[in-house]
Coordinates of C-alpha atoms in Angstrom, one line a residue:
L936 CA 170.2 -96.3 96.6
V937 CA 172.5 -99.0 98.3
Y938 CA 175.4 -98.2 96.0
L939 CA 175.1 -94.2 97.0
L940 CA 174.9 -94.9 100.7
L941 CA 178.2 -97.1 100.5
F942 CA 179.6 -94.0 98.6
H943 CA 178.6 -91.5 101.4
F944 CA 180.3 -93.9 103.9
Y945 CA 183.5 -94.4 101.8
L946 CA 183.4 -90.3 101.6
W947 CA 182.6 -89.9 105.6
R948 CA 185.3 -92.5 106.1
K949 CA 187.9 -91.0 103.9
N950 CA 187.6 -87.7 105.4
M951 CA 187.8 -89.3 109.0
R952 CA 190.8 -90.8 108.3
K953 CA 193.6 -89.2 110.8
I954 CA 197.0 -89.9 109.0
N955 CA 197.2 -87.4 106.0
N956 CA 200.9 -89.1 104.8
L957 CA 202.9 -86.8 106.7
F958 CA 206.7 -87.1 106.6
T959 CA 209.5 -84.9 107.8
E960 CA 212.0 -84.2 105.3
E961 CA 214.5 -86.6 107.3
Y962 CA 212.0 -89.8 106.8
Q963 CA 213.8 -92.6 104.7
E964 CA 211.3 -94.9 103.4
N965 CA 214.1 -97.6 102.3
N966 CA 216.4 -97.3 105.6
N967 CA 216.9 -100.4 107.0
F968 CA 219.2 -99.6 109.4
P969 CA 217.9 -96.3 111.2
L970 CA 219.5 -94.3 113.9
E971 CA 223.1 -96.3 113.7
E972 CA 224.9 -93.6 115.6
Y973 CA 225.7 -94.3 119.0
P974 CA 223.1 -92.9 121.0
R975 CA 224.8 -92.5 124.3
Q976 CA 227.5 -89.9 123.8
Q977 CA 228.0 -89.1 127.6
F978 CA 229.6 -92.5 128.1
K979 CA 230.9 -94.0 124.8
R980 CA 232.9 -97.1 124.5
D981 CA 234.0 -99.0 121.5
S982 CA 232.1 -101.9 122.1
Y983 CA 228.9 -101.4 120.3
F984 CA 226.5 -103.8 118.3
S985 CA 223.1 -102.2 117.3
L986 CA 220.3 -104.4 116.8
N987 CA 218.0 -101.8 114.8
G988 CA 217.1 -102.7 111.6
L989 CA 214.5 -105.4 110.3
W990 CA 213.0 -107.8 112.8
N991 CA 210.5 -110.7 112.4
Y992 CA 207.2 -109.7 114.2
E993 CA 203.5 -111.4 115.1
I994 CA 201.0 -109.8 116.9
S995 CA 199.2 -112.4 118.9
K996 CA 197.0 -113.2 122.2
N997 CA 199.3 -116.3 122.6
K998 CA 202.6 -115.1 123.9
N999 CA 204.1 -118.5 123.2
S1000 CA 203.4 -118.3 119.4
R1001 CA 206.3 -118.4 116.7
N1002 CA 204.0 -117.7 113.8
Y1003 CA 206.1 -114.7 111.9
Q1004 CA 203.8 -112.3 109.8
G1005 CA 206.3 -110.1 108.4
Q1006 CA 209.0 -107.5 109.3
I1007 CA 209.2 -104.9 111.3
L1008 CA 211.7 -102.1 111.6
V1009 CA 213.1 -101.4 115.0
P1010 CA 213.3 -99.1 116.7
Y1011 CA 209.5 -98.0 115.8
P1012 CA 206.4 -98.6 117.8
I1013 CA 204.2 -101.2 115.7
Q1014 CA 201.1 -98.0 115.5
S1015 CA 204.4 -95.6 113.2
I1016 CA 204.3 -95.9 109.8
N1017 CA 208.3 -96.2 110.1
S1018 CA 207.7 -99.5 111.7
R1019 CA 206.2 -100.8 108.6
V1020 CA 203.5 -102.7 110.6
N1021 CA 201.3 -99.3 111.0
K1022 CA 198.8 -101.4 113.3
T1023 CA 196.8 -100.8 116.7
L1024 CA 197.9 -103.4 119.4
K1025 CA 194.4 -104.5 121.1
K1026 CA 194.0 -105.2 124.4
N1027 CA 195.8 -108.8 125.6
E1028 CA 197.5 -109.3 122.4
Y1029 CA 201.7 -109.5 122.3
I1030 CA 203.9 -108.3 119.8
I1031 CA 206.3 -110.9 119.2
C1032 CA 209.5 -109.6 117.7
Q1033 CA 212.5 -112.1 117.0
K1034 CA 216.1 -111.6 115.5
K1035 CA 219.1 -113.5 114.4
F1036 CA 222.3 -111.9 114.6
T1037 CA 226.2 -112.5 114.7
L1038 CA 228.8 -111.0 117.1
E1039 CA 232.6 -111.4 116.2
K1040 CA 234.5 -113.8 118.5
D1041 CA 236.8 -110.7 120.1
F1042 CA 233.4 -108.8 120.5
I1043 CA 232.2 -111.0 123.8
K1044 CA 234.2 -110.2 126.5
D1045 CA 233.3 -110.8 130.6
Y1046 CA 230.0 -109.1 130.4
T1047 CA 227.8 -108.4 127.7
I1048 CA 225.0 -106.3 127.9
L1049 CA 221.5 -105.6 126.3
N1050 CA 221.1 -101.9 126.4
I1051 CA 217.0 -101.2 125.7
L1052 CA 216.2 -97.2 125.7
G1053 CA 212.5 -97.6 125.1
I1054 CA 210.3 -100.3 125.3
D1055 CA 206.4 -100.2 126.0
Q1056 CA 205.0 -101.7 128.6
E1057 CA 205.8 -105.0 129.8
F1058 CA 208.0 -107.6 128.2
T1059 CA 210.0 -110.9 128.3
I1060 CA 213.0 -111.5 127.0
Y1061 CA 214.9 -114.9 125.4
L1062 CA 217.9 -115.3 124.1
N1063 CA 219.2 -118.4 122.8
N1064 CA 216.1 -120.2 124.1
T1065 CA 216.8 -118.9 127.3
L1066 CA 214.8 -116.9 129.3
L1067 CA 216.2 -113.6 130.5
G1068 CA 213.3 -112.5 132.3
E1069 CA 210.1 -110.4 132.7
Y1070 CA 210.3 -106.8 132.7
T1071 CA 208.6 -103.5 133.2
F1072 CA 209.6 -100.5 131.3
F1073 CA 209.4 -97.5 133.6
G1074 CA 210.1 -95.0 130.6
V1075 CA 214.2 -94.6 131.2
P1076 CA 217.1 -96.6 129.6
M1077 CA 217.6 -99.8 130.8
Q1078 CA 220.4 -102.4 131.1
I1079 CA 220.1 -106.4 130.9
D1080 CA 223.1 -108.8 131.9
I1081 CA 223.0 -111.7 128.8
S1082 CA 226.7 -112.7 129.5
K1083 CA 225.6 -116.0 130.6
C1084 CA 223.9 -116.6 127.2
V1085 CA 225.4 -114.9 124.6
K1086 CA 227.4 -116.6 122.0
E1087 CA 228.5 -115.8 118.5
E1088 CA 225.5 -117.0 116.6
N1089 CA 222.1 -115.6 118.6
E1090 CA 218.4 -115.5 118.2
I1091 CA 216.7 -113.0 120.3
I1092 CA 212.9 -112.9 121.0
I1093 CA 211.0 -109.9 122.7
I1094 CA 207.1 -110.5 123.7
V1095 CA 205.8 -107.2 124.4
K1096 CA 202.6 -107.0 126.0
D1097 CA 200.9 -103.0 126.2
N1098 CA 197.4 -102.8 127.7
L1099 CA 198.2 -98.9 128.6
N1100 CA 198.4 -100.1 132.0
L1101 CA 197.8 -96.5 133.9
A1102 CA 199.8 -97.4 136.8
F1103 CA 203.2 -97.0 135.0
P1104 CA 204.5 -93.9 133.6
H1105 CA 202.7 -93.3 130.1
G1106 CA 202.1 -89.6 129.3
K1107 CA 199.9 -88.2 126.8
Q1108 CA 199.2 -91.5 125.3
S1109 CA 195.9 -92.6 124.6
N1110 CA 194.0 -96.0 122.8
N1111 CA 191.5 -93.1 122.0
P1112 CA 193.8 -90.3 120.9
K1113 CA 192.1 -87.2 120.2
G1114 CA 192.7 -83.2 121.2
M1115 CA 196.0 -83.0 123.5
F1116 CA 196.4 -87.0 123.9
Y1117 CA 198.2 -88.5 121.1
T1118 CA 198.8 -92.1 119.5
Q1119 CA 199.5 -94.9 121.6
V1120 CA 203.3 -96.2 121.2
S1121 CA 203.9 -100.0 121.9
G1122 CA 206.9 -102.4 121.3
I1123 CA 210.3 -101.2 121.2
Y1124 CA 210.2 -97.6 120.4
Y1125 CA 214.0 -96.6 121.0
P1126 CA 217.4 -98.0 120.0
I1127 CA 218.3 -101.4 121.5
F1128 CA 222.2 -102.2 121.4
I1129 CA 224.5 -104.4 123.1
E1130 CA 228.2 -103.8 124.5
S1131 CA 230.6 -106.0 125.8
Y1132 CA 233.5 -105.2 128.6
H1133 CA 236.0 -106.9 130.7
Q1134 CA 235.6 -107.6 134.4
K1135 CA 237.6 -104.8 135.1
H1136 CA 236.0 -101.8 133.6
I1137 CA 235.0 -98.3 134.2
G1138 CA 231.5 -99.0 135.9
S1139 CA 230.3 -95.3 135.7
F1140 CA 230.8 -91.5 135.4
K1141 CA 229.2 -88.3 136.9
Y1142 CA 230.2 -84.9 137.8
V1143 CA 229.5 -82.0 139.6
S1144 CA 230.5 -78.8 138.4
N1145 CA 231.0 -75.0 139.5
L1146 CA 232.4 -71.9 137.7
S1147 CA 235.9 -73.3 138.2
S1148 CA 236.1 -76.5 139.1
V1149 CA 234.6 -79.8 138.7
D1150 CA 234.0 -83.0 140.8
L1151 CA 234.6 -86.2 138.6
Y1152 CA 233.2 -89.5 140.4
I1153 CA 234.4 -92.6 138.3
S1154 CA 233.7 -96.0 139.2
C1155 CA 236.4 -98.5 138.0
N1156 CA 237.7 -101.6 139.4
E1157 CA 241.5 -101.1 138.4
D1158 CA 244.0 -98.1 138.3
Y1159 CA 242.6 -95.7 135.7
H1160 CA 243.8 -92.2 133.8
I1161 CA 241.8 -89.2 132.5
E1162 CA 242.3 -86.9 130.0
I1163 CA 240.8 -83.5 129.7
Y1164 CA 241.0 -81.7 126.6
E1165 CA 239.8 -77.9 125.4
N1166 CA 239.5 -78.3 121.9
E1167 CA 242.3 -80.1 121.0
K1168 CA 244.6 -79.1 123.4
L1169 CA 245.5 -81.1 126.3
L1170 CA 245.0 -79.6 129.6
Y1171 CA 245.3 -82.5 132.0
K1172 CA 246.3 -85.8 132.1
I1173 CA 246.1 -87.7 135.6
A1174 CA 246.4 -91.3 136.7
S1175 CA 244.1 -92.2 139.6
N1176 CA 242.9 -95.3 141.8
K1177 CA 240.2 -92.8 143.6
E1178 CA 236.5 -92.7 142.8
H1179 CA 236.5 -88.9 143.2
L1180 CA 239.2 -86.4 141.7
T1181 CA 238.4 -82.3 141.8
I1182 CA 239.8 -80.6 139.1
N1183 CA 240.6 -77.2 139.3
F1184 CA 241.0 -74.5 136.1
D1185 CA 243.2 -71.5 135.7
N1186 CA 240.8 -70.3 132.7
P1187 CA 237.6 -71.9 133.3
H1188 CA 235.7 -71.8 130.2
I1189 CA 232.1 -71.5 131.0
W1190 CA 229.0 -73.2 129.5
S1191 CA 226.0 -71.1 128.5
C1192 CA 223.0 -70.7 126.0
E1193 CA 225.4 -68.2 123.9
D1194 CA 228.7 -70.4 124.6
P1195 CA 227.6 -74.1 125.1
F1196 CA 231.6 -74.9 125.7
L1197 CA 232.1 -78.9 126.4
Y1198 CA 235.5 -80.2 128.1
K1199 CA 236.1 -83.3 126.2
L1200 CA 237.0 -86.3 128.8
I1201 CA 238.8 -89.5 128.0
I1202 CA 238.9 -92.4 130.8
T1203 CA 241.1 -95.0 130.0
S1204 CA 242.0 -98.2 132.3
A1205 CA 244.2 -101.4 131.2
H1206 CA 241.2 -102.9 129.9
D1207 CA 238.4 -100.2 129.4
K1208 CA 238.2 -96.5 127.6
I1209 CA 235.5 -94.4 127.8
E1210 CA 234.9 -91.0 125.7
S1211 CA 232.8 -88.0 127.5
Y1212 CA 232.5 -84.6 128.3
F1213 CA 231.3 -82.2 130.7
A1214 CA 230.8 -78.5 131.6
L1215 CA 231.2 -75.7 134.1
R1216 CA 228.1 -74.0 134.8
I1217 CA 225.9 -73.5 137.9
I1218 CA 221.8 -73.2 138.2
E1219 CA 220.4 -71.1 141.1
L1220 CA 217.3 -69.7 142.3
K1221 CA 217.9 -66.4 144.3
D1222 CA 214.4 -64.3 145.3
N1223 CA 212.4 -66.4 143.4
F1224 CA 214.3 -65.7 139.9
V1225 CA 216.5 -68.0 138.1
Y1226 CA 220.5 -67.3 137.8
L1227 CA 222.6 -69.2 135.2
N1228 CA 226.4 -68.8 136.1
K1229 CA 225.5 -66.0 138.5
K1230 CA 223.7 -63.6 136.1
K1231 CA 219.6 -63.5 136.0
I1232 CA 218.2 -65.4 132.9
F1233 CA 214.9 -65.3 131.7
L1234 CA 213.6 -68.6 130.7
N1235 CA 212.3 -67.6 127.3
G1236 CA 211.2 -71.4 126.3
L1237 CA 208.8 -73.5 124.0
L1238 CA 206.7 -76.4 124.9
D1239 CA 208.1 -79.3 123.2
Q1240 CA 206.0 -82.5 123.0
G1241 CA 208.7 -84.5 121.0
Y1242 CA 206.5 -86.1 118.4
Y1243 CA 207.1 -87.0 114.6
P1244 CA 203.8 -88.2 112.4
E1245 CA 206.2 -91.0 110.8
G1246 CA 207.6 -92.4 113.9
I1247 CA 205.4 -91.0 116.8
F1248 CA 207.6 -91.1 119.6
T1249 CA 210.8 -91.7 117.4
V1250 CA 212.8 -89.6 114.8
S1251 CA 213.5 -90.7 111.5
S1252 CA 217.3 -89.1 112.0
Y1253 CA 218.9 -87.2 114.7
K1254 CA 218.8 -84.6 112.3
S1255 CA 215.3 -84.2 113.2
Y1256 CA 216.4 -83.4 116.7
E1257 CA 218.9 -81.0 115.3
K1258 CA 216.3 -79.3 113.6
D1259 CA 213.8 -78.6 116.3
I1260 CA 216.4 -77.1 118.7
L1261 CA 218.4 -74.9 116.1
T1262 CA 215.4 -73.6 114.3
M1263 CA 214.2 -72.6 117.7
K1264 CA 217.4 -71.2 118.9
E1265 CA 217.6 -69.1 116.0
L1266 CA 214.2 -67.6 116.3
G1267 CA 215.9 -66.4 119.9
F1268 CA 214.5 -69.0 122.4
N1269 CA 216.9 -70.4 125.2
L1270 CA 214.6 -73.3 126.8
L1271 CA 212.5 -76.1 125.7
R1272 CA 210.3 -77.8 128.0
K1273 CA 210.3 -81.7 127.2
H1274 CA 206.5 -82.2 127.9
I1275 CA 206.1 -85.9 129.6
K1276 CA 208.4 -87.5 127.6
V1277 CA 211.9 -88.8 127.7
E1278 CA 213.9 -88.7 125.1
I1279 CA 216.8 -90.6 123.6
D1280 CA 220.6 -89.3 125.2
Y1281 CA 220.9 -88.1 121.9
F1282 CA 218.8 -85.1 122.2
Y1283 CA 220.7 -84.1 125.3
Y1284 CA 223.5 -84.7 123.8
L1285 CA 222.5 -82.2 120.8
C1286 CA 221.0 -79.3 123.6
D1287 CA 224.0 -79.7 125.4
K1288 CA 226.1 -78.9 122.3
Y1289 CA 224.1 -76.1 120.8
G1290 CA 223.2 -74.2 124.3
M1291 CA 219.5 -75.2 124.7
L1292 CA 218.1 -75.5 128.3
V1293 CA 215.7 -77.9 129.2
M1294 CA 213.0 -78.1 131.8
Q1295 CA 212.6 -82.0 131.9
D1296 CA 209.0 -83.5 132.6
F1297 CA 208.4 -86.5 134.8
V1298 CA 206.2 -88.7 133.1
N1299 CA 203.0 -88.7 134.4
N1300 CA 201.2 -91.8 135.4
G1301 CA 197.8 -92.5 136.7
K1302 CA 194.2 -91.8 135.6
Y1303 CA 193.5 -88.5 133.9
R1304 CA 190.1 -87.0 135.0
F1305 CA 188.5 -84.4 133.0
I1306 CA 186.4 -82.5 135.2
H1307 CA 189.0 -82.5 138.1
D1308 CA 192.4 -81.8 136.1
T1309 CA 191.4 -79.6 133.7
V1310 CA 187.5 -77.9 133.9
L1311 CA 187.6 -76.9 137.6
P1312 CA 191.0 -75.2 137.5
T1313 CA 190.2 -73.6 134.2
I1314 CA 187.4 -71.5 136.0
G1315 CA 189.5 -70.8 138.8
F1316 CA 189.3 -73.9 141.2
Q1317 CA 193.0 -74.3 141.2
S1318 CA 193.8 -74.5 145.0
L1319 CA 192.6 -78.1 145.3
K1320 CA 194.8 -80.6 147.6
D1321 CA 196.7 -83.6 146.5
H1322 CA 194.5 -86.8 145.1
K1323 CA 194.2 -89.8 147.7
V1324 CA 197.4 -91.8 147.7
N1325 CA 197.7 -94.9 145.7
F1326 CA 200.7 -96.6 147.3
Y1327 CA 201.5 -99.1 144.3
Q1328 CA 200.9 -96.1 141.5
Q1329 CA 203.7 -93.7 143.9
K1330 CA 206.1 -96.3 143.7
C1331 CA 205.9 -96.7 140.0
F1332 CA 206.2 -92.8 140.0
I1333 CA 209.2 -92.5 142.1
E1334 CA 211.0 -95.5 140.6
H1335 CA 210.7 -93.6 137.4
G1336 CA 211.7 -90.3 138.6
K1337 CA 214.8 -91.4 140.0
K1338 CA 215.6 -93.5 137.2
L1339 CA 215.1 -90.3 134.8
V1340 CA 217.3 -87.8 137.2
K1341 CA 220.1 -90.6 137.4
Y1342 CA 219.9 -90.5 133.5
L1343 CA 220.0 -87.1 132.8
F1344 CA 222.2 -86.1 135.5
N1345 CA 225.9 -85.3 133.6
H1346 CA 223.5 -83.3 131.1
P1347 CA 224.4 -79.4 131.8
C1348 CA 221.2 -78.6 129.5
V1349 CA 219.4 -80.0 131.9
I1350 CA 218.4 -77.3 134.6
A1351 CA 215.1 -78.0 136.3
Y1352 CA 212.7 -80.8 136.5
T1353 CA 208.9 -80.8 136.3
I1354 CA 207.2 -83.2 138.7
F1355 CA 203.6 -82.8 138.1
N1356 CA 201.6 -81.5 135.1
E1357 CA 198.3 -80.0 135.8
G1358 CA 197.4 -82.5 138.5
W1359 CA 198.0 -85.6 136.4
G1360 CA 198.4 -88.3 138.7
Q1361 CA 199.5 -85.7 141.5
Q1362 CA 200.1 -87.4 144.7
E1363 CA 201.8 -85.9 147.7
A1364 CA 203.3 -83.0 145.9
D1365 CA 205.5 -81.8 149.0
K1366 CA 206.8 -85.0 149.5
M1367 CA 207.7 -85.6 146.1
Y1368 CA 209.4 -82.0 146.1
D1369 CA 211.4 -83.2 149.0
F1370 CA 212.4 -86.2 148.0
F1371 CA 213.8 -85.4 144.2
K1372 CA 215.0 -82.1 145.6
E1373 CA 217.6 -84.1 148.4
Y1374 CA 217.7 -86.9 145.2
D1375 CA 219.4 -84.1 143.0
S1376 CA 220.0 -80.7 144.7
T1377 CA 221.7 -79.3 141.2
R1378 CA 218.4 -78.7 139.6
L1379 CA 215.1 -76.8 140.2
Y1380 CA 211.8 -78.1 140.5
D1381 CA 208.5 -77.3 139.5
A1382 CA 206.5 -79.3 141.6
T1383 CA 202.8 -78.6 140.1
S1384 CA 203.0 -77.1 136.7
G1385 CA 199.9 -74.8 136.2
W1386 CA 197.5 -75.4 139.2
F1387 CA 197.0 -77.5 142.4
K1388 CA 200.2 -76.1 144.0
Q1389 CA 200.7 -77.4 147.7
I1390 CA 203.4 -75.3 149.7
R1391 CA 206.7 -76.8 148.2
S1392 CA 208.0 -75.8 145.0
D1393 CA 210.8 -73.8 143.5
F1394 CA 208.4 -72.0 141.0
N1395 CA 205.0 -70.2 141.5
S1396 CA 204.3 -72.0 138.2
K1397 CA 201.1 -71.0 136.2
H1398 CA 199.2 -72.3 132.9
I1399 CA 197.3 -69.1 131.0
Y1400 CA 195.1 -70.0 128.0
F1401 CA 191.8 -68.7 127.9
K1402 CA 192.4 -65.1 129.7
K1403 CA 194.7 -61.9 129.7
I1404 CA 197.9 -62.7 131.4
N1405 CA 197.7 -60.3 134.8
L1406 CA 200.3 -60.8 137.2
S1407 CA 200.0 -57.7 139.2
K1408 CA 198.3 -59.2 142.1
E1409 CA 201.0 -62.1 142.6
N1410 CA 202.8 -62.3 145.8
S1411 CA 206.0 -64.1 144.5
P1412 CA 207.5 -64.3 140.4
V1413 CA 205.8 -66.6 138.2
L1414 CA 206.9 -69.5 136.1
L1415 CA 204.5 -68.8 133.1
S1416 CA 205.2 -72.6 132.2
E1417 CA 202.4 -72.8 129.8
F1418 CA 200.4 -70.1 127.4
G1419 CA 199.8 -69.2 124.1
G1420 CA 198.8 -72.4 122.2
Y1421 CA 197.8 -70.3 118.9
S1422 CA 196.3 -72.3 116.2
Y1423 CA 196.9 -71.7 112.3
K1424 CA 196.5 -75.1 110.4
V1425 CA 198.5 -74.8 107.3
E1426 CA 196.9 -76.6 104.0
N1427 CA 198.5 -79.7 103.4
H1428 CA 200.4 -80.1 106.5
I1429 CA 197.8 -81.3 108.4
F1430 CA 197.3 -84.7 110.5
N1431 CA 193.9 -84.9 111.2
L1432 CA 191.3 -83.5 107.8
K1433 CA 188.7 -82.8 110.3
N1434 CA 189.3 -82.1 113.9
N1435 CA 191.7 -79.3 114.7
Y1436 CA 192.7 -78.6 118.7
G1437 CA 194.3 -75.2 119.9
Y1438 CA 193.6 -72.4 122.0
K1439 CA 192.6 -69.4 119.4
F1440 CA 192.4 -70.0 116.0
F1441 CA 193.4 -68.1 112.7
K1442 CA 193.0 -68.7 109.1
K1443 CA 195.8 -67.2 107.9
Q1444 CA 199.8 -67.2 108.3
N1445 CA 200.0 -63.0 108.9
E1446 CA 196.9 -63.0 111.0
F1447 CA 198.7 -65.8 113.3
Q1448 CA 202.2 -64.1 113.1
D1449 CA 200.9 -60.7 114.2
A1450 CA 198.8 -62.4 116.9
F1451 CA 202.2 -64.0 118.5
I1452 CA 203.9 -60.7 118.4
K1453 CA 200.9 -58.7 119.8
L1454 CA 200.8 -61.7 122.7
Y1455 CA 204.3 -61.1 123.7
L1456 CA 204.3 -57.0 123.2
E1457 CA 201.3 -56.7 125.2
Q1458 CA 201.1 -59.6 127.9
I1459 CA 204.4 -60.7 128.4
I1460 CA 206.9 -57.8 128.4
P1461 CA 204.0 -55.8 131.0
N1462 CA 204.4 -58.5 133.4
K1463 CA 208.3 -58.3 133.5
D1464 CA 208.9 -57.9 137.0
K1465 CA 207.0 -60.8 138.1
L1466 CA 208.0 -63.2 135.5
V1467 CA 211.0 -66.0 135.9
G1468 CA 210.0 -67.6 132.3
A1469 CA 207.4 -67.9 129.9
I1470 CA 206.7 -71.3 127.9
Y1471 CA 204.7 -70.9 124.8
T1472 CA 203.1 -74.2 123.5
Q1473 CA 204.5 -75.0 121.1
V1474 CA 207.5 -76.2 118.9
S1475 CA 205.4 -78.1 116.5
D1476 CA 201.8 -79.6 115.7
V1477 CA 201.2 -82.6 117.2
E1478 CA 198.4 -85.0 115.8
D1479 CA 195.0 -83.0 116.4
E1480 CA 196.9 -80.0 117.6
T1481 CA 197.6 -77.3 115.0
N1482 CA 199.2 -74.9 117.7
G1483 CA 203.1 -75.5 117.0
L1484 CA 204.8 -73.1 115.0
F1485 CA 206.4 -75.6 112.9
T1486 CA 203.6 -77.8 111.1
Y1487 CA 203.7 -81.6 112.5
D1488 CA 205.7 -82.5 109.7
R1489 CA 208.4 -79.4 110.1
K1490 CA 208.2 -79.0 106.5
V1491 CA 206.7 -75.3 107.4
L1492 CA 207.7 -72.6 109.7
K1493 CA 204.4 -70.7 110.6
V1494 CA 206.4 -67.6 111.7
D1495 CA 209.2 -65.3 110.1
I1496 CA 212.6 -66.2 111.4
E1497 CA 213.8 -62.6 111.4
K1498 CA 210.5 -60.7 112.4
I1499 CA 210.3 -63.3 115.5
K1500 CA 214.4 -63.0 116.2
S1501 CA 213.9 -59.3 116.4
L1502 CA 210.9 -59.4 118.9
I1503 CA 213.0 -61.7 121.2
Q1504 CA 216.5 -59.9 120.6
N1505 CA 215.2 -56.3 120.6
K1506 CA 211.9 -56.6 123.1
V1507 CA 211.7 -59.6 125.2
D1508 CA 215.5 -60.1 125.9
N1509 CA 216.2 -55.8 126.4
Y1510 CA 212.8 -56.0 128.8
F1511 CA 214.3 -58.8 131.0
E1512 CA 217.8 -57.3 130.8
L1513 CA 219.7 -60.5 130.0

């Protein structure tokens, strides 16, 4: 009887098992040097030393311990298969990571900078037994000056604590993942690299463009010159010592979804050189509709969570980004709403390159309240006031938002931001809208995606899942910022063998596809006069969620490309007069 009970317990545990050995085609089990490409295509210099690869690691409640237990593959969170650790970091535990590395003598110049693109949440860094500092990560890449202690032979130690402090941006991470909340990520989860440059160097570059000219803002403490190329043809070569240059184009080549043209830009000084690019495009709101380059555009989008089975937050290869973007574009969609997660710069570069618009969400902080944030608005209470203000939480949120907007400023694909989603962590939405609209006036802002709209926002934003879409009573055009969420569970491509999360369930592929097409034909197109855009949930399955067009491993596309392309091109696009 005991053995029988133990056997049944084993079967129960097996059926409860979350991870079902899902891997994308880009998964490389024996890759010891992942994501080696220069991750920052917008500001690329030849000084680049990647610290991605195998580090020694230890999990301990003693942050001063150095009894390494094995090796971890950076840049992957310890909870992931790719990290080769695949463990949960418990409360008040530290993950201690150590690596020795050698720099060429001529690599080290006046300033040497450590670039950290993603790490959760609080961390301490030692370089060559020197404490560099204690830091909190706000969800956006950061730089740390290591000039005073770097040398040819180096040892770096990074000590991370991740108690999932809700005051800091955390998004959909959960220490109890289920439904629409996912596995927590801890430690170094995005690339980490070093660059070094002279005291006289190019400090920063940003641009603001219209349809015939571009304003370049270049910070450089010595004379420099710029070269601008159209394809391989040199258009301009200008020497300057000014911080601001305006370039007018006689025959401007405009960036669009159909023709995502990027001008190549090279900035060179006596001691530094930067490769970058820019685009000519404008985004505007007129009569509550969106215009790209003076032409009305329907934002035909998808919710994009950006999770991957073997890396969680982090792709095995940038080809995974490319696959998601190009497949969704081939289906006929023109926008990805990057949902409560910030990607590696390379993702936005690929969207720039392939002409995929991005609506970027801020990453929420604060506590999620199921009754207030989900149940009440779902049954109709969608006009509730903002949460009571927590000033420290708001300070952290503003810090994150400022860093995010600055980080993505030069990317032409980024046309809009979502500040708050479904009330999560929402505080003084009008104040936040005014602040960020002034901080970057070149983008549009959905202040309150879904519900709890106050007064100020560029969009009348709605989430509709459990009822028929009927916008006839709306006083202003609607951005349907989430809808659909239809679920079809594909055998052998399932993360959770037991639980299943979605908003309407289908057991056969043809039933799923027919319902998807019917949704657009019978509910989106009839509301065309009141729609700014429609963002379907979602690009891919994620953990418990099986409501993606892709399975979680991206190996099965649940819809026929030609049928959906025909739907979008011949039905949706024509009806919205694009």
